[in-house]
Amino acid sequence: MRRLVTELVLPLLPRLSPGRARLRLGSNTAHYGDAAAELEAFARPLWGLAPLAAGGGSFEHWELWRRGLAAGTNPGHEEFWGAVTDVDQRLVETAAIGLALALAPEAVWDPLSGRERDDLAAWLLHSMSVEAVDNNWRFFPVMVGLGLDRVGVRFDPGPNLARLERLESFALGGGWYSDGPTAQRDYYVPFAMHYYGLLYATLAADRDLGRAGRLRERAAAFALDFQHWFTSDGAAVPFGRSLTYRFAQGAFWGALAFAGVEALPWGEVKGQLMRHLRWWSGRPIRDSAGLLTLGYGYAQPALAEQYNAPGSPYWALKAFLPLALAAEHPFWTAGERAARELAATSVQPEAGVALMRCERGRQVVMLSAGQHHTWVRHGAAKYAKFAYSTAFGFSVPGGSWGLEQGAFDSTLAVSDDGTHWRPCEVPDCLSSRGGLLHARWTPWPDVEVDTWLLPRPPWHIRVHRLRSGRGLSSAEGAFAVDRDPAAYRAAEGPGHARLDSPAGLCVIEDLCGARSGELVLPLPGTNVIVPRTVIPTLRGEHEPGEHWLACAVLGLSGPCSSTPAPSGTGPASGWPEPPGLEEISALLPGGHPFGDR
């Protein structure tokens, strides 16, 4: 891990500005200006460098960061970052500086002159007085407070205690938080809410013992659910926003170690983090100069949110917090353990998801019917699709014209003109009764769709009740499969579509037999795992009125060429059959017309 931190940081050095306060990694396309973007790139490496120094690791270039801190907080310097204002990206980056002061003052504070310390302290103290977004952002002044307290700078603790009270009000039970007063239950829960909470519980335990205990207890409970989000080889389910932070997905496991929370045996906690880092080490996520790129499985700028600048991916370095621990800590001395055997299905109602463990843990599929996000770019694709897979990822749209541009994997899209399509975007009336997920969505005022999702590993079942005041076309996609391998077999026809390739097997079966199958080739650069895919899809035509649709979807990673192609509308042979309509009917509230088919 020490070597990896250095490997990630060294390519940044030639990009430092003359005063060392700015890191210029490329054109800034975030909604905030260049000064904040270049501060972000400068500060985020500290998430890895500060733990490295705290644990005794060497880094030969600390002087560069000290010069940058001095210049960036000096109002008279040409590279001054500017004062932090309300709801300001600069406030986000103060957290990494607070961590550096708290963990490694001898590297970033002690060598500064008196004037330089005064400037840095004044800049940070001012940042604690501004308005933050009412979510995990409230932790940023708390992080600054931890750093200032370590270096002996006095401040009023009252506002931070009030912020912590507000943050604790977002607790949902079962170890879960919401990220503010919203529906979001994504990676901001582990790599923000819990991560900062565990830092506070460790560094402020002597003066806030009760809160520290609660934060630890919630993290321990959350770990039991969160382990289901990872495959046996360390891949995490791609879901939600900020996926460009990549191995920050696993930062929670390191934070458990830092806080001494043995939620799982230490060998298992260590295994979760190490496998995750190894999984990412095999992905093309750095450019030819060694810089982390915007994207997920590869450089994919179209995936980025409007708050992602070139330096944003370096939040990934939050995964290296265990480097602050002594060599004799049980996290380091424990032998790495494989992931434990977990239940095939884990329903997590606080998040509105069900996670299916397939292929003996080699793939995890998340079914989701409980979230939406209308603010971030591609929010519907990142939150409101029906299924998210560690093997097949998900896709974001490449345009608004046709199925190829829409890239409608793992969702149902409807159209009233055959050209412009509307998928599930803002689900409502959410529930997760007995493992059956339900959502209602309204693509037009006179069109209402109820969707139920049923996990039956390795299959999942989707049922839709479509009530429409207009004639509609429908397209329901399975997973998006890599189409670059040349040797693959495909089948499409009445009631089914299938692709079997070295990249995996994907099948979608119409359980009612009314739709026809086809293969859709979406635009390149739409899927988050691989750049070119094909989506097995069911197509249907529907007159005004009420219609019931049902399908079964199977996705298996790796080559499955020995499995015969399906014929007709029955399930693919060689694998457990999905439940029939009679079983599905019994699960749906109030019954439906499937029973007489």
Short mmCIF file of N, CA and C in Angstrom, two decimals, residues 46-135:
data_model
loop_
_atom_site.label_atom_id
_atom_site.label_comp_id
_atom_site.label_asym_id
_atom_site.label_seq_id
_atom_site.Cartn_x
_atom_site.Cartn_y
_atom_site.Cartn_z
N LEU A 46 -3.48 14.30 -0.09
CA LEU A 46 -3.23 14.23 1.35
C LEU A 46 -4.01 13.10 2.01
N TRP A 47 -5.11 12.65 1.40
CA TRP A 47 -5.85 11.51 1.97
C TRP A 47 -4.96 10.27 2.04
N GLY A 48 -3.99 10.15 1.16
CA GLY A 48 -3.05 9.04 1.23
C GLY A 48 -1.75 9.41 1.89
N LEU A 49 -1.26 10.63 1.62
CA LEU A 49 0.04 11.03 2.15
C LEU A 49 0.04 11.19 3.66
N ALA A 50 -1.04 11.75 4.23
CA ALA A 50 -1.06 11.96 5.68
C ALA A 50 -1.02 10.64 6.45
N PRO A 51 -1.84 9.63 6.10
CA PRO A 51 -1.68 8.33 6.78
C PRO A 51 -0.31 7.71 6.56
N LEU A 52 0.24 7.89 5.37
CA LEU A 52 1.58 7.35 5.10
C LEU A 52 2.59 7.92 6.08
N ALA A 53 2.55 9.23 6.28
CA ALA A 53 3.49 9.86 7.22
C ALA A 53 3.20 9.45 8.66
N ALA A 54 1.91 9.36 9.02
CA ALA A 54 1.55 9.02 10.39
C ALA A 54 2.03 7.62 10.77
N GLY A 55 2.08 6.73 9.79
CA GLY A 55 2.52 5.37 10.06
C GLY A 55 4.00 5.15 9.88
N GLY A 56 4.76 6.22 9.66
CA GLY A 56 6.21 6.10 9.53
C GLY A 56 6.71 5.89 8.12
N GLY A 57 5.83 5.98 7.13
CA GLY A 57 6.27 5.84 5.75
C GLY A 57 6.97 7.09 5.26
N SER A 58 7.86 6.91 4.32
CA SER A 58 8.64 8.04 3.82
C SER A 58 8.04 8.61 2.53
N PHE A 59 8.16 9.92 2.39
CA PHE A 59 7.77 10.62 1.17
C PHE A 59 8.72 11.80 1.05
N GLU A 60 9.44 11.87 -0.01
CA GLU A 60 10.55 12.82 -0.11
C GLU A 60 10.14 14.22 -0.54
N HIS A 61 8.86 14.43 -0.77
CA HIS A 61 8.45 15.69 -1.38
C HIS A 61 7.48 16.48 -0.51
N TRP A 62 7.53 16.30 0.80
CA TRP A 62 6.63 17.05 1.66
C TRP A 62 6.85 18.56 1.56
N GLU A 63 8.05 18.96 1.27
CA GLU A 63 8.31 20.40 1.17
C GLU A 63 7.43 21.05 0.12
N LEU A 64 7.12 20.33 -0.96
CA LEU A 64 6.25 20.88 -2.01
C LEU A 64 4.88 21.19 -1.45
N TRP A 65 4.34 20.28 -0.65
CA TRP A 65 3.00 20.50 -0.10
C TRP A 65 3.03 21.58 0.98
N ARG A 66 4.11 21.67 1.73
CA ARG A 66 4.20 22.76 2.70
C ARG A 66 4.25 24.11 2.01
N ARG A 67 5.02 24.20 0.93
CA ARG A 67 5.08 25.45 0.18
C ARG A 67 3.70 25.80 -0.38
N GLY A 68 3.01 24.76 -0.85
CA GLY A 68 1.67 25.00 -1.38
C GLY A 68 0.68 25.46 -0.34
N LEU A 69 0.73 24.87 0.84
CA LEU A 69 -0.16 25.32 1.92
C LEU A 69 0.13 26.77 2.30
N ALA A 70 1.40 27.12 2.33
CA ALA A 70 1.76 28.50 2.69
C ALA A 70 1.30 29.48 1.62
N ALA A 71 1.50 29.15 0.35
CA ALA A 71 1.11 30.07 -0.72
C ALA A 71 -0.40 30.13 -0.87
N GLY A 72 -1.05 29.00 -0.79
CA GLY A 72 -2.50 28.96 -1.04
C GLY A 72 -3.32 29.65 0.01
N THR A 73 -2.79 29.80 1.22
CA THR A 73 -3.54 30.46 2.29
C THR A 73 -3.03 31.86 2.60
N ASN A 74 -2.12 32.36 1.78
CA ASN A 74 -1.57 33.71 1.95
C ASN A 74 -2.33 34.66 1.02
N PRO A 75 -3.16 35.56 1.58
CA PRO A 75 -3.94 36.46 0.72
C PRO A 75 -3.10 37.33 -0.19
N GLY A 76 -1.84 37.50 0.12
CA GLY A 76 -1.00 38.33 -0.72
C GLY A 76 -0.26 37.57 -1.81
N HIS A 77 -0.43 36.27 -1.86
CA HIS A 77 0.28 35.46 -2.84
C HIS A 77 -0.57 35.30 -4.10
N GLU A 78 0.07 35.28 -5.24
CA GLU A 78 -0.67 35.18 -6.50
C GLU A 78 -1.41 33.85 -6.64
N GLU A 79 -1.02 32.84 -5.88
CA GLU A 79 -1.68 31.55 -5.94
C GLU A 79 -2.65 31.33 -4.77
N PHE A 80 -3.01 32.39 -4.09
CA PHE A 80 -4.00 32.31 -3.00
C PHE A 80 -5.26 31.62 -3.51
N TRP A 81 -5.76 30.67 -2.73
CA TRP A 81 -6.93 29.91 -3.15
C TRP A 81 -8.22 30.72 -3.07
N GLY A 82 -8.19 31.81 -2.34
CA GLY A 82 -9.41 32.57 -2.11
C GLY A 82 -10.08 32.09 -0.84
N ALA A 83 -10.81 32.99 -0.21
CA ALA A 83 -11.51 32.63 1.02
C ALA A 83 -12.63 31.65 0.72
N VAL A 84 -12.86 30.72 1.61
CA VAL A 84 -13.96 29.77 1.48
C VAL A 84 -15.27 30.52 1.68
N THR A 85 -16.23 30.29 0.81
CA THR A 85 -17.53 30.94 0.91
C THR A 85 -18.60 29.88 1.14
N ASP A 86 -19.86 30.31 1.26
CA ASP A 86 -20.95 29.37 1.50
C ASP A 86 -21.06 28.36 0.36
N VAL A 87 -21.30 27.11 0.71
CA VAL A 87 -21.52 26.02 -0.25
C VAL A 87 -20.44 26.09 -1.35
N ASP A 88 -19.21 25.99 -0.94
CA ASP A 88 -18.05 26.24 -1.79
C ASP A 88 -17.23 24.95 -1.89
N GLN A 89 -16.78 24.62 -3.08
CA GLN A 89 -15.95 23.43 -3.25
C GLN A 89 -14.69 23.50 -2.39
N ARG A 90 -14.21 24.69 -2.12
CA ARG A 90 -13.03 24.82 -1.25
C ARG A 90 -13.28 24.18 0.11
N LEU A 91 -14.52 24.29 0.59
CA LEU A 91 -14.84 23.70 1.89
C LEU A 91 -14.63 22.19 1.87
N VAL A 92 -14.96 21.53 0.76
CA VAL A 92 -14.75 20.09 0.64
C VAL A 92 -13.29 19.75 0.88
N GLU A 93 -12.42 20.53 0.29
CA GLU A 93 -10.99 20.20 0.32
C GLU A 93 -10.33 20.53 1.65
N THR A 94 -11.00 21.35 2.48
CA THR A 94 -10.43 21.60 3.81
C THR A 94 -10.36 20.33 4.64
N ALA A 95 -11.21 19.34 4.35
CA ALA A 95 -11.22 18.12 5.15
C ALA A 95 -9.90 17.38 5.04
N ALA A 96 -9.33 17.31 3.84
CA ALA A 96 -8.04 16.62 3.67
C ALA A 96 -6.93 17.37 4.40
N ILE A 97 -7.00 18.70 4.40
CA ILE A 97 -5.98 19.47 5.12
C ILE A 97 -6.15 19.26 6.62
N GLY A 98 -7.40 19.22 7.09
CA GLY A 98 -7.63 18.93 8.50
C GLY A 98 -7.07 17.57 8.89
N LEU A 99 -7.26 16.58 8.04
CA LEU A 99 -6.72 15.25 8.32
C LEU A 99 -5.20 15.30 8.41
N ALA A 100 -4.56 16.01 7.48
CA ALA A 100 -3.10 16.09 7.49
C ALA A 100 -2.59 16.73 8.78
N LEU A 101 -3.26 17.78 9.25
CA LEU A 101 -2.84 18.40 10.52
C LEU A 101 -3.05 17.44 11.68
N ALA A 102 -4.13 16.67 11.63
CA ALA A 102 -4.44 15.77 12.74
C ALA A 102 -3.50 14.57 12.80
N LEU A 103 -3.12 14.05 11.64
CA LEU A 103 -2.31 12.82 11.60
C LEU A 103 -0.82 13.08 11.46
N ALA A 104 -0.44 14.14 10.76
CA ALA A 104 0.98 14.32 10.44
C ALA A 104 1.40 15.79 10.58
N PRO A 105 1.21 16.39 11.75
CA PRO A 105 1.59 17.80 11.91
C PRO A 105 3.09 18.03 11.70
N GLU A 106 3.89 17.02 12.00
CA GLU A 106 5.33 17.18 11.81
C GLU A 106 5.72 17.32 10.35
N ALA A 107 4.83 16.89 9.44
CA ALA A 107 5.11 17.00 8.01
C ALA A 107 4.55 18.27 7.40
N VAL A 108 3.40 18.75 7.91
CA VAL A 108 2.74 19.87 7.23
C VAL A 108 2.63 21.14 8.08
N TRP A 109 2.85 21.06 9.38
CA TRP A 109 2.65 22.23 10.24
C TRP A 109 3.94 22.68 10.93
N ASP A 110 4.59 21.75 11.57
CA ASP A 110 5.75 22.13 12.39
C ASP A 110 6.82 22.89 11.61
N PRO A 111 7.14 22.52 10.36
CA PRO A 111 8.21 23.25 9.67
C PRO A 111 7.79 24.62 9.16
N LEU A 112 6.51 24.99 9.22
CA LEU A 112 6.08 26.30 8.72
C LEU A 112 6.56 27.41 9.65
N SER A 113 6.76 28.59 9.06
CA SER A 113 7.10 29.75 9.88
C SER A 113 5.88 30.20 10.67
N GLY A 114 6.10 31.08 11.65
CA GLY A 114 4.98 31.60 12.43
C GLY A 114 3.93 32.29 11.57
N ARG A 115 4.37 33.09 10.61
CA ARG A 115 3.43 33.79 9.73
C ARG A 115 2.65 32.79 8.87
N GLU A 116 3.34 31.79 8.40
CA GLU A 116 2.67 30.79 7.56
C GLU A 116 1.65 30.00 8.36
N ARG A 117 1.97 29.66 9.59
CA ARG A 117 0.99 28.98 10.44
C ARG A 117 -0.22 29.86 10.68
N ASP A 118 0.03 31.14 10.93
CA ASP A 118 -1.08 32.07 11.19
C ASP A 118 -2.00 32.15 9.98
N ASP A 119 -1.43 32.24 8.79
CA ASP A 119 -2.25 32.32 7.57
C ASP A 119 -3.07 31.05 7.38
N LEU A 120 -2.43 29.89 7.54
CA LEU A 120 -3.14 28.63 7.36
C LEU A 120 -4.25 28.49 8.39
N ALA A 121 -3.96 28.82 9.64
CA ALA A 121 -4.98 28.73 10.69
C ALA A 121 -6.13 29.68 10.42
N ALA A 122 -5.83 30.91 10.01
CA ALA A 122 -6.89 31.88 9.75
C ALA A 122 -7.78 31.43 8.60
N TRP A 123 -7.17 30.89 7.55
CA TRP A 123 -7.95 30.41 6.40
C TRP A 123 -8.86 29.26 6.81
N LEU A 124 -8.34 28.34 7.60
CA LEU A 124 -9.15 27.21 8.05
C LEU A 124 -10.23 27.65 9.04
N LEU A 125 -9.89 28.55 9.96
CA LEU A 125 -10.90 29.04 10.91
C LEU A 125 -12.05 29.71 10.19
N HIS A 126 -11.74 30.48 9.17
CA HIS A 126 -12.82 31.11 8.40
C HIS A 126 -13.69 30.06 7.72
N SER A 127 -13.08 28.99 7.23
CA SER A 127 -13.86 27.95 6.54
C SER A 127 -14.89 27.31 7.48
N MET A 128 -14.65 27.36 8.77
CA MET A 128 -15.57 26.76 9.73
C MET A 128 -16.79 27.64 10.00
N SER A 129 -16.80 28.84 9.42
CA SER A 129 -17.91 29.76 9.67
C SER A 129 -18.91 29.84 8.53
N VAL A 130 -18.65 29.13 7.42
CA VAL A 130 -19.52 29.28 6.25
C VAL A 130 -20.60 28.22 6.26
N GLU A 131 -21.59 28.39 5.38
CA GLU A 131 -22.68 27.43 5.25
C GLU A 131 -22.24 26.24 4.41
N ALA A 132 -22.60 25.07 4.88
CA ALA A 132 -22.32 23.84 4.15
C ALA A 132 -23.62 23.23 3.64
N VAL A 133 -23.54 22.38 2.64
CA VAL A 133 -24.70 21.60 2.22
C VAL A 133 -25.14 20.74 3.40
N ASP A 134 -26.45 20.55 3.53
CA ASP A 134 -26.99 19.81 4.66
C ASP A 134 -26.89 18.31 4.42
N ASN A 135 -25.67 17.82 4.37
CA ASN A 135 -25.43 16.39 4.19
C ASN A 135 -24.04 16.08 4.74
#
